[in-house]
Structures are given as C-alpha cells and as structure tokens.
Amino acid sequence: MRKMTNRFEKVVSIQEALSHFHDGMTLLAGGFGGIGNPPTLVQGILDKGIRDITMISNDTAFPHIGIGKLVTEKRVKKVIASHIGSNPNAGAQMTAGELEVEFCPQGILAERVRAGGVGLGGILSDVGIGTIAEKGKQKLIVDGKEYLLETPLTAEVAIVHAKKADRFGNLVFDTSARNFNPLVAMAGDITIVEADEIVEIGELNPEEIVTPGVFVNYIVQSEGVNWQWAWEK
C-alpha cells in the first residue's frame, strides 16, 4: 500500500486503484445480481486484461451486468458464490470444466465473509450436515450437537460500490445496494470503493454511515453504470 501524506485523503485515480489488481488474484466483490457491483472498477479490470481471478461474491450477476462481465469474458478461474443461475455463461463454463465453482449457502457465505473481516477463525453451522456440503469440512461437537466448521473468507482486494463516500472512506449505500457491500468492505487486504458522490469529511450525516472509513484504503469516482437493467428494456 502506498504511503499517503494525508491519512484522511483516500481518493485516487482509477489508474492508481487498478495498480493493485493482477493476474491470479483473489477478489471479493460486493453486490447482488449486479446491484451494488462497482461498474467502473469492473470495466477497469476488463480493460487491464486481468485474468485467472478467484472471485468471491454472492453470485455471478448477469452475462453483461456487473461482475457477470468478468465471467462472460472468461477472466475468472474460480468463483465462491451462493448461486450462479442468473448467468448462463457461468453454468456453461462450469459444465465444460472451464470454471471451478464452490457453492455456499447465502447466509453462510455472508457469515464467512464477516468472519474474515473481523478476524474470526471460522463459524459453526449445522447447515449441510448429512449432505455433500459437508465433504472436506471439519466437524465439531458443541454441547452434544454436531456442526460444520465454515472457514473465513478474505481476498487480496475487495471492491464495493457506494452511493456516497467522504474522503476518509465513510460510506453510504443506496437502498438494496447495501446487500453484501458492508461485509465485503471489511474483508479485503485492500478495499477499494467506487462512489457515485465524494464529499468532504464531515458532510455525511453520522446516522447514515454504514461502513466506517477505517475499513477503506482507496476511493475512486464512479463513471456510472454502463449496462442496461432488465427493467429498463
């Protein structure tokens, strides 16, 4: 991470932000079905030619929406997600052996990311006991009940999309775009925020701040959504 002359100033150019992305990286992406995916950062990853990504996200969005573009362009080698059904390209690549997919129930996925963000060694869950979901996982007995140990999830870089950010990285999310973004913001070695609006420190209402700036390393100005939503057609 670069040294900053002002530790409260985290706004950088998209070019500087993209210097932290490389082939073979692990990437955490906030969002749900594309809502809350950071469009400018996703486009930057595509333009830079980054590939062989291990991507952790709730889903693979849609073929030409959000992080779904990374899958469609075959930049992702492995995905850890709760589902991929909204992106047929992900399913086709998985069937063809071109994309490794690790499925995780949505609530467990969220908790694994949260565990990674707060430094826990894992979480205990009885979801999947007696099914193929327990394959390769450690089992523990607590108070006579059997649980699976679900390991924490972190990544080299986490990317999130915020409605507003101040220059320190305090974040406000737009309604349902809040989804996985607050958890993802905590779990990256480096967290990069794409914000629709960047304001000065002190301009945000403390009551509306969801993610505190202590979790954020860099902020870039969003160039806006560059795809068409299904309801806009």
JSON list of N, CA and C in Angstrom, two decimals, residues 2 17-18 30-31 38 58 63 79 92 113-114 132 152 154 190 192 204 207 215 218 226:
[
{"chain": "A", "resi": 2, "resn": "ARG", "atom": "N", "xyz": [0.54, 2.23, -0.79]},
{"chain": "A", "resi": 2, "resn": "ARG", "atom": "CA", "xyz": [1.37, 3.42, -0.88]},
{"chain": "A", "resi": 2, "resn": "ARG", "atom": "C", "xyz": [1.23, 4.24, 0.41]},
{"chain": "A", "resi": 17, "resn": "ALA", "atom": "N", "xyz": [-5.81, 2.99, -8.60]},
{"chain": "A", "resi": 17, "resn": "ALA", "atom": "CA", "xyz": [-6.56, 1.90, -7.95]},
{"chain": "A", "resi": 17, "resn": "ALA", "atom": "C", "xyz": [-6.29, 0.57, -8.65]},
{"chain": "A", "resi": 18, "resn": "LEU", "atom": "N", "xyz": [-6.25, 0.60, -9.96]},
{"chain": "A", "resi": 18, "resn": "LEU", "atom": "CA", "xyz": [-6.06, -0.64, -10.73]},
{"chain": "A", "resi": 18, "resn": "LEU", "atom": "C", "xyz": [-4.66, -1.21, -10.61]},
{"chain": "A", "resi": 30, "resn": "GLY", "atom": "N", "xyz": [-18.64, -6.88, -3.78]},
{"chain": "A", "resi": 30, "resn": "GLY", "atom": "CA", "xyz": [-19.95, -6.65, -3.21]},
{"chain": "A", "resi": 30, "resn": "GLY", "atom": "C", "xyz": [-21.01, -6.61, -4.30]},
{"chain": "A", "resi": 31, "resn": "GLY", "atom": "N", "xyz": [-22.27, -6.75, -3.90]},
{"chain": "A", "resi": 31, "resn": "GLY", "atom": "CA", "xyz": [-23.34, -6.69, -4.87]},
{"chain": "A", "resi": 31, "resn": "GLY", "atom": "C", "xyz": [-24.22, -7.92, -4.84]},
{"chain": "A", "resi": 38, "resn": "PRO", "atom": "N", "xyz": [-19.48, -2.51, -8.55]},
{"chain": "A", "resi": 38, "resn": "PRO", "atom": "CA", "xyz": [-18.86, -1.25, -8.98]},
{"chain": "A", "resi": 38, "resn": "PRO", "atom": "C", "xyz": [-18.53, -1.25, -10.47]},
{"chain": "A", "resi": 58, "resn": "ASN", "atom": "N", "xyz": [-21.59, -12.91, -3.93]},
{"chain": "A", "resi": 58, "resn": "ASN", "atom": "CA", "xyz": [-22.85, -13.59, -3.68]},
{"chain": "A", "resi": 58, "resn": "ASN", "atom": "C", "xyz": [-23.29, -14.41, -4.89]},
{"chain": "A", "resi": 63, "resn": "PRO", "atom": "N", "xyz": [-25.05, -12.02, -17.58]},
{"chain": "A", "resi": 63, "resn": "PRO", "atom": "CA", "xyz": [-23.96, -12.08, -18.57]},
{"chain": "A", "resi": 63, "resn": "PRO", "atom": "C", "xyz": [-23.28, -10.76, -18.88]},
{"chain": "A", "resi": 79, "resn": "VAL", "atom": "N", "xyz": [-14.95, -19.37, -8.72]},
{"chain": "A", "resi": 79, "resn": "VAL", "atom": "CA", "xyz": [-15.88, -18.48, -8.03]},
{"chain": "A", "resi": 79, "resn": "VAL", "atom": "C", "xyz": [-16.41, -19.19, -6.80]},
{"chain": "A", "resi": 92, "resn": "ALA", "atom": "N", "xyz": [-22.41, -22.71, -18.08]},
{"chain": "A", "resi": 92, "resn": "ALA", "atom": "CA", "xyz": [-21.81, -23.37, -19.25]},
{"chain": "A", "resi": 92, "resn": "ALA", "atom": "C", "xyz": [-20.32, -23.61, -19.02]},
{"chain": "A", "resi": 113, "resn": "VAL", "atom": "N", "xyz": [-17.65, -14.29, 5.09]},
{"chain": "A", "resi": 113, "resn": "VAL", "atom": "CA", "xyz": [-17.01, -13.01, 4.75]},
{"chain": "A", "resi": 113, "resn": "VAL", "atom": "C", "xyz": [-16.89, -12.13, 5.99]},
{"chain": "A", "resi": 114, "resn": "ARG", "atom": "N", "xyz": [-17.97, -12.10, 6.78]},
{"chain": "A", "resi": 114, "resn": "ARG", "atom": "CA", "xyz": [-17.92, -11.31, 8.02]},
{"chain": "A", "resi": 114, "resn": "ARG", "atom": "C", "xyz": [-16.83, -11.83, 8.95]},
{"chain": "A", "resi": 132, "resn": "ILE", "atom": "N", "xyz": [-23.79, -33.57, 0.70]},
{"chain": "A", "resi": 132, "resn": "ILE", "atom": "CA", "xyz": [-22.48, -33.42, 0.05]},
{"chain": "A", "resi": 132, "resn": "ILE", "atom": "C", "xyz": [-21.79, -32.13, 0.49]},
{"chain": "A", "resi": 152, "resn": "PRO", "atom": "N", "xyz": [-13.24, -18.75, 7.32]},
{"chain": "A", "resi": 152, "resn": "PRO", "atom": "CA", "xyz": [-13.44, -17.36, 6.93]},
{"chain": "A", "resi": 152, "resn": "PRO", "atom": "C", "xyz": [-12.98, -17.10, 5.49]},
{"chain": "A", "resi": 154, "resn": "THR", "atom": "N", "xyz": [-11.43, -14.13, 2.91]},
{"chain": "A", "resi": 154, "resn": "THR", "atom": "CA", "xyz": [-10.81, -12.83, 2.69]},
{"chain": "A", "resi": 154, "resn": "THR", "atom": "C", "xyz": [-10.27, -12.81, 1.26]},
{"chain": "A", "resi": 190, "resn": "ILE", "atom": "N", "xyz": [-6.87, -5.09, 0.83]},
{"chain": "A", "resi": 190, "resn": "ILE", "atom": "CA", "xyz": [-7.05, -3.72, 0.33]},
{"chain": "A", "resi": 190, "resn": "ILE", "atom": "C", "xyz": [-8.49, -3.58, -0.10]},
{"chain": "A", "resi": 192, "resn": "ILE", "atom": "N", "xyz": [-11.19, -1.19, -2.03]},
{"chain": "A", "resi": 192, "resn": "ILE", "atom": "CA", "xyz": [-11.31, -0.08, -2.96]},
{"chain": "A", "resi": 192, "resn": "ILE", "atom": "C", "xyz": [-12.79, 0.21, -3.18]},
{"chain": "A", "resi": 204, "resn": "LEU", "atom": "N", "xyz": [-21.18, 14.05, 5.70]},
{"chain": "A", "resi": 204, "resn": "LEU", "atom": "CA", "xyz": [-22.13, 12.95, 5.83]},
{"chain": "A", "resi": 204, "resn": "LEU", "atom": "C", "xyz": [-22.80, 12.98, 7.19]},
{"chain": "A", "resi": 207, "resn": "GLU", "atom": "N", "xyz": [-25.54, 9.35, 11.15]},
{"chain": "A", "resi": 207, "resn": "GLU", "atom": "CA", "xyz": [-26.58, 8.33, 11.28]},
{"chain": "A", "resi": 207, "resn": "GLU", "atom": "C", "xyz": [-26.77, 7.51, 10.02]},
{"chain": "A", "resi": 215, "resn": "PHE", "atom": "N", "xyz": [-12.11, 0.88, 7.33]},
{"chain": "A", "resi": 215, "resn": "PHE", "atom": "CA", "xyz": [-12.01, -0.33, 6.51]},
{"chain": "A", "resi": 215, "resn": "PHE", "atom": "C", "xyz": [-11.60, -0.04, 5.08]},
{"chain": "A", "resi": 218, "resn": "TYR", "atom": "N", "xyz": [-8.84, 2.92, -0.50]},
{"chain": "A", "resi": 218, "resn": "TYR", "atom": "CA", "xyz": [-8.86, 3.83, -1.65]},
{"chain": "A", "resi": 218, "resn": "TYR", "atom": "C", "xyz": [-10.28, 4.08, -2.11]},
{"chain": "A", "resi": 226, "resn": "ASN", "atom": "N", "xyz": [-22.71, 1.19, -16.61]},
{"chain": "A", "resi": 226, "resn": "ASN", "atom": "CA", "xyz": [-22.53, 1.11, -18.07]},
{"chain": "A", "resi": 226, "resn": "ASN", "atom": "C", "xyz": [-23.19, -0.13, -18.65]}
]
